[in-house]
PDB file of C-alpha atoms in Angstrom:
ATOM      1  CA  UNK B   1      46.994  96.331  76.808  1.00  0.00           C
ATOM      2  CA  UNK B   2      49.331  95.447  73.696  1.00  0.00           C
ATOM      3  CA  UNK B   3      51.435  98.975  72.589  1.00  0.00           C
ATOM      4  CA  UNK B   4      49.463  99.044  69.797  1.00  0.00           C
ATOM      5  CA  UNK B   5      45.855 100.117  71.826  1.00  0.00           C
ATOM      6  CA  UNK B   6      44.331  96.361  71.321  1.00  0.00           C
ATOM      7  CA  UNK B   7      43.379  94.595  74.042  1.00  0.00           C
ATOM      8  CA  UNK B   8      42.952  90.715  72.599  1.00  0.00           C
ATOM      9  CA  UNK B   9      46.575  90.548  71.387  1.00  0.00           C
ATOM     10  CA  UNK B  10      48.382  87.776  73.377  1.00  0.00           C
ATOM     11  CA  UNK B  11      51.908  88.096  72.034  1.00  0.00           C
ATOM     12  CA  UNK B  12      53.348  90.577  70.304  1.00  0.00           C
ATOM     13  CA  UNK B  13      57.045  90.499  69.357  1.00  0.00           C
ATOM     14  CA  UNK B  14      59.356  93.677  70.479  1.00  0.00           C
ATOM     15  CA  UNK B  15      62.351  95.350  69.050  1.00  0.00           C
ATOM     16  CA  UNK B  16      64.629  93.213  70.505  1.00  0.00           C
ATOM     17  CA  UNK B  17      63.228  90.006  67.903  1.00  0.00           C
ATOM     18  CA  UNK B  18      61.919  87.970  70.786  1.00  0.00           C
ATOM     19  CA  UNK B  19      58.249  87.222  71.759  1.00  0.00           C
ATOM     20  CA  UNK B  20      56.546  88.271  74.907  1.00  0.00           C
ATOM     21  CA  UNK B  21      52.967  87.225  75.935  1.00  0.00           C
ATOM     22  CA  UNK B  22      50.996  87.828  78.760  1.00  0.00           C
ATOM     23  CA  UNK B  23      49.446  85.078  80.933  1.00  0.00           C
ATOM     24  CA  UNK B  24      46.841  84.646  82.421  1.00  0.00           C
ATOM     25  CA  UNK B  25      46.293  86.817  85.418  1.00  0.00           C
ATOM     26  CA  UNK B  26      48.799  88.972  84.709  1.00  0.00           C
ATOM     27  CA  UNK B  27      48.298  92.359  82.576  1.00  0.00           C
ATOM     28  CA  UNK B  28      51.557  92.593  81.096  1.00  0.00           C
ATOM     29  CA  UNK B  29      55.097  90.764  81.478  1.00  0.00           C
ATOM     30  CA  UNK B  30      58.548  90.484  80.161  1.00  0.00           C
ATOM     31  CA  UNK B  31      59.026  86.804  79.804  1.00  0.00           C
ATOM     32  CA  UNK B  32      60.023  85.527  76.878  1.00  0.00           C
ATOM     33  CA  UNK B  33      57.665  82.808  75.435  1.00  0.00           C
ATOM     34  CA  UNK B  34      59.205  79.233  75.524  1.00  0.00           C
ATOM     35  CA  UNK B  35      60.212  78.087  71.649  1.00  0.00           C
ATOM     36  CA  UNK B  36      60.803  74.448  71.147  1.00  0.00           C
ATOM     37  CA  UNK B  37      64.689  73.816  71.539  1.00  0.00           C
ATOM     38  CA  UNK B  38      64.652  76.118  74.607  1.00  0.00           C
ATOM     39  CA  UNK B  39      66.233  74.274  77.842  1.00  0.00           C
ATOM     40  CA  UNK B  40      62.528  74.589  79.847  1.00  0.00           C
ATOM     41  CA  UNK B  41      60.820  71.825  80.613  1.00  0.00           C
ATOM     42  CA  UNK B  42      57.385  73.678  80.335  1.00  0.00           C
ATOM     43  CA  UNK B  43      56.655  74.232  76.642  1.00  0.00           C
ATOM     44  CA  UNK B  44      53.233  75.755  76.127  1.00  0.00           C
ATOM     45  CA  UNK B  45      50.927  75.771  72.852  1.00  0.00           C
ATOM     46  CA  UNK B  46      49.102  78.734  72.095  1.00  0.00           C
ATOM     47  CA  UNK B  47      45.935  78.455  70.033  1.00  0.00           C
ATOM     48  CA  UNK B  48      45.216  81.203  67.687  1.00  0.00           C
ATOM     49  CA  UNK B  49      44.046  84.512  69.715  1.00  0.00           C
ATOM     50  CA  UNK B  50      43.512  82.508  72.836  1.00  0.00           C
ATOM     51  CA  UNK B  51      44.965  83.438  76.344  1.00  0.00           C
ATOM     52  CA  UNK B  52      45.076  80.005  77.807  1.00  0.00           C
ATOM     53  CA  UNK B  53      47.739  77.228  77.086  1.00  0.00           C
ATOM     54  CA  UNK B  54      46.676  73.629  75.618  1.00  0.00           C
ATOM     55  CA  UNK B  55      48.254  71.384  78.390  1.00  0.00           C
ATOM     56  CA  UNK B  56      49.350  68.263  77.142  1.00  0.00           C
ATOM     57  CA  UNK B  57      46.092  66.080  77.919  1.00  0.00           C
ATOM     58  CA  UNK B  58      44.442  68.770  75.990  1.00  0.00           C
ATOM     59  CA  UNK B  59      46.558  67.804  72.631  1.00  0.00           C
ATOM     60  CA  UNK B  60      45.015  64.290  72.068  1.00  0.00           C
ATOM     61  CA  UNK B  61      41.504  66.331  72.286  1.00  0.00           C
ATOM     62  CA  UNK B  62      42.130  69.136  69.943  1.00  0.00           C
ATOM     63  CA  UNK B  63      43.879  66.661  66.761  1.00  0.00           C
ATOM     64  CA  UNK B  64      40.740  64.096  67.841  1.00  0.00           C
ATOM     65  CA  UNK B  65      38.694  67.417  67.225  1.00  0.00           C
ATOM     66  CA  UNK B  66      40.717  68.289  63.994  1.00  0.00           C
ATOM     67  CA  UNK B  67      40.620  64.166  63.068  1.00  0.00           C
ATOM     68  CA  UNK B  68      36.606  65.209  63.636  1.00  0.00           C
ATOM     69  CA  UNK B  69      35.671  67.972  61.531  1.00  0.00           C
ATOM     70  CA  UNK B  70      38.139  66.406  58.502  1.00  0.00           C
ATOM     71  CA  UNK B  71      36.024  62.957  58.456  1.00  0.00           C
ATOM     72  CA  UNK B  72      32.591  65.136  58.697  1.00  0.00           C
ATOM     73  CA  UNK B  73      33.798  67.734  56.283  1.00  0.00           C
ATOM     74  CA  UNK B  74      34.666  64.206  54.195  1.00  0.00           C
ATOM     75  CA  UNK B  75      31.341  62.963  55.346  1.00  0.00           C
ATOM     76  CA  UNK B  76      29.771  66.079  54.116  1.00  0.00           C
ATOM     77  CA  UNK B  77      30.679  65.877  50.604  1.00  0.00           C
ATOM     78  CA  UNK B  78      30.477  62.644  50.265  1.00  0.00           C
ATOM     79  CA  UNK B  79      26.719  62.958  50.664  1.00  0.00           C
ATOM     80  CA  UNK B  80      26.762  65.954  48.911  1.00  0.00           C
ATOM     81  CA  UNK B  81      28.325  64.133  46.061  1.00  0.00           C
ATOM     82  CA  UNK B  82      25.811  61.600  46.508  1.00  0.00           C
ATOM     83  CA  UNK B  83      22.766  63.855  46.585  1.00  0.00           C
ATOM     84  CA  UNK B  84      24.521  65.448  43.501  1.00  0.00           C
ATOM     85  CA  UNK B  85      24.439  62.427  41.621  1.00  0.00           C
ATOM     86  CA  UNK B  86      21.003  61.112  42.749  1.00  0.00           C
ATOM     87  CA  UNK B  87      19.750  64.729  41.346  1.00  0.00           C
ATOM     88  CA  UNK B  88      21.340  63.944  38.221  1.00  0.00           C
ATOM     89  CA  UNK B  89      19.626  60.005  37.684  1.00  0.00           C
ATOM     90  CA  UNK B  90      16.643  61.738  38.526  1.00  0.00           C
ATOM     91  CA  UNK B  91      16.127  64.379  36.099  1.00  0.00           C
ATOM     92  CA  UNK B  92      17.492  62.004  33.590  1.00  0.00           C
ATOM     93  CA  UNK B  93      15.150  59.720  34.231  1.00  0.00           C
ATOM     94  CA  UNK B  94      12.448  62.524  34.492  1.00  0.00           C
ATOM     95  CA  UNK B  95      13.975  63.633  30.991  1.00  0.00           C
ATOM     96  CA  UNK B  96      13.998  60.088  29.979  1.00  0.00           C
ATOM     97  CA  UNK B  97      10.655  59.675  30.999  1.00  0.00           C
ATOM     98  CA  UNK B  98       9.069  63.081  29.261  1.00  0.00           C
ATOM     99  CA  UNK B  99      10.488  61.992  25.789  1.00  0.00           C
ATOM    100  CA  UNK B 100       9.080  58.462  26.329  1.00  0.00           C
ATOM    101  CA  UNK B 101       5.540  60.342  27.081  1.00  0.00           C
ATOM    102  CA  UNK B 102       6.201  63.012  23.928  1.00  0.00           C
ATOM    103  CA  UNK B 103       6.895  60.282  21.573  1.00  0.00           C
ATOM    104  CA  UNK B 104       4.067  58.130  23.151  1.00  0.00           C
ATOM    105  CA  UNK B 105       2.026  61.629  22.489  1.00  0.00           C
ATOM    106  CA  UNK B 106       3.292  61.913  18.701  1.00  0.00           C
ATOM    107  CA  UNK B 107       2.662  58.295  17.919  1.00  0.00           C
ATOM    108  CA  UNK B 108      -0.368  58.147  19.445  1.00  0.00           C
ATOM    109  CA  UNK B 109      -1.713  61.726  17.242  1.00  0.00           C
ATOM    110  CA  UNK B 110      -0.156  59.832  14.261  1.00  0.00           C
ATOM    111  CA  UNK B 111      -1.983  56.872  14.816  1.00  0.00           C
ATOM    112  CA  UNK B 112      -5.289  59.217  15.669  1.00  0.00           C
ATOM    113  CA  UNK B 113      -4.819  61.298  11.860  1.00  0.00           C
ATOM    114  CA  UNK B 114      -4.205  57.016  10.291  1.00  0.00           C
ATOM    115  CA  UNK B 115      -7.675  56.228  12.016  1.00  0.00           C
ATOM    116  CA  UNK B 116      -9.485  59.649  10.666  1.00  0.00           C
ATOM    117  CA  UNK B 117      -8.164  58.666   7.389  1.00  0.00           C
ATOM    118  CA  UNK B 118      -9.025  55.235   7.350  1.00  0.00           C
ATOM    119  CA  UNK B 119     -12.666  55.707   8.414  1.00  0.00           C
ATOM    120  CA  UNK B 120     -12.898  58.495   5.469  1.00  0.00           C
ATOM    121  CA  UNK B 121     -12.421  55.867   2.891  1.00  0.00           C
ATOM    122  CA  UNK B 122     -14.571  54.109   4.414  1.00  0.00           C
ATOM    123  CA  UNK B 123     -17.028  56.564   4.499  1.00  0.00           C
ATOM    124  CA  UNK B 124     -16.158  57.265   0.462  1.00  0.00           C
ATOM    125  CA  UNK B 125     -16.690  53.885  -0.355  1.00  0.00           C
ATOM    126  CA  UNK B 126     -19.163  52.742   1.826  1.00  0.00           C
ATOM    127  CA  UNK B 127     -22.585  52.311   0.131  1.00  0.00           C
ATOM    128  CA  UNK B 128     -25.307  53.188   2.409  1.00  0.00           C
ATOM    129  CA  UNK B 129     -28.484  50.895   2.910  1.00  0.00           C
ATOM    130  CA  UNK B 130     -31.878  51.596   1.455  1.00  0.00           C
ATOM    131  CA  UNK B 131     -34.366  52.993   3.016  1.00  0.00           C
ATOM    132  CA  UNK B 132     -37.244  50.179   4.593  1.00  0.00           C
ATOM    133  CA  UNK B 133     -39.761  51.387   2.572  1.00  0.00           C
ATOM    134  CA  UNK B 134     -38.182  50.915  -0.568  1.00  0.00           C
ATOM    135  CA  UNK B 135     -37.358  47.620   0.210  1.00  0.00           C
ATOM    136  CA  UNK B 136     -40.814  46.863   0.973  1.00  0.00           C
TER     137      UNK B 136
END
């Protein structure tokens, strides 16, 4: 347990400006963690909040991972970006397509009021027949 009460630290850095760390296995040491510069041959990496070192074979796999989840975050918005501007041709042509039916609507009731007036003068001039009798 860390001086502090928690329990998940891993290092924690004294009085004396150096950092200790506990391995694994062990509940508490005094060793100094390696720094790079230091004359050891064994220099670990610590991921964040994790007890266990990443070994050297273990490097290629975590920047492969980070390589990874950059190209799919990339790959995410990319499609995102796509599906934004798909969104966009589509309600443009949907608006597009609504004024092209409102203007086909409004031309079409104009043309509807020409007709009613057109058949009125007809009606006004129009002379209707006799009656068969008559004619008779």
């Amino acid at each position: 347990m860390a001086p502090d009460g928690r329990k998940d630290r891993w290092m924690e850095r004294r009085t004396d400006g150096k950092t200790y760390g506990r391995m694994d296995g062990q509940s508490q040491n005094n060793i100094p963690l390696p720094m790079a510069g230091d004359n050891n041959n064994e220099i670990r990496a610590y991921a964040s909040f994790s007890k266990t070192p990443i070994s050297e074979r273990n490097v290629d796999t975590f920047f492969s991972n980070i390589t990874i989840s950059m190209n799919m975050l990339s790959v995410s918005i990319y499609i995102s970006m796509n599906m934004l501007s798909i969104s966009k041709y589509i309600s443009m042509n949907m608006l597009s397509v609504s004024k092209y039916i409102s203007m086909n609507m409004l031309s079409a009731s104009k043309y509807k009021e020409q007709i009613k007036l057109v058949t009125r003068d007809i009606c006004k001039t129009w002379i209707p027949p006799l009656p068969l009798p008559l004619i008779l």
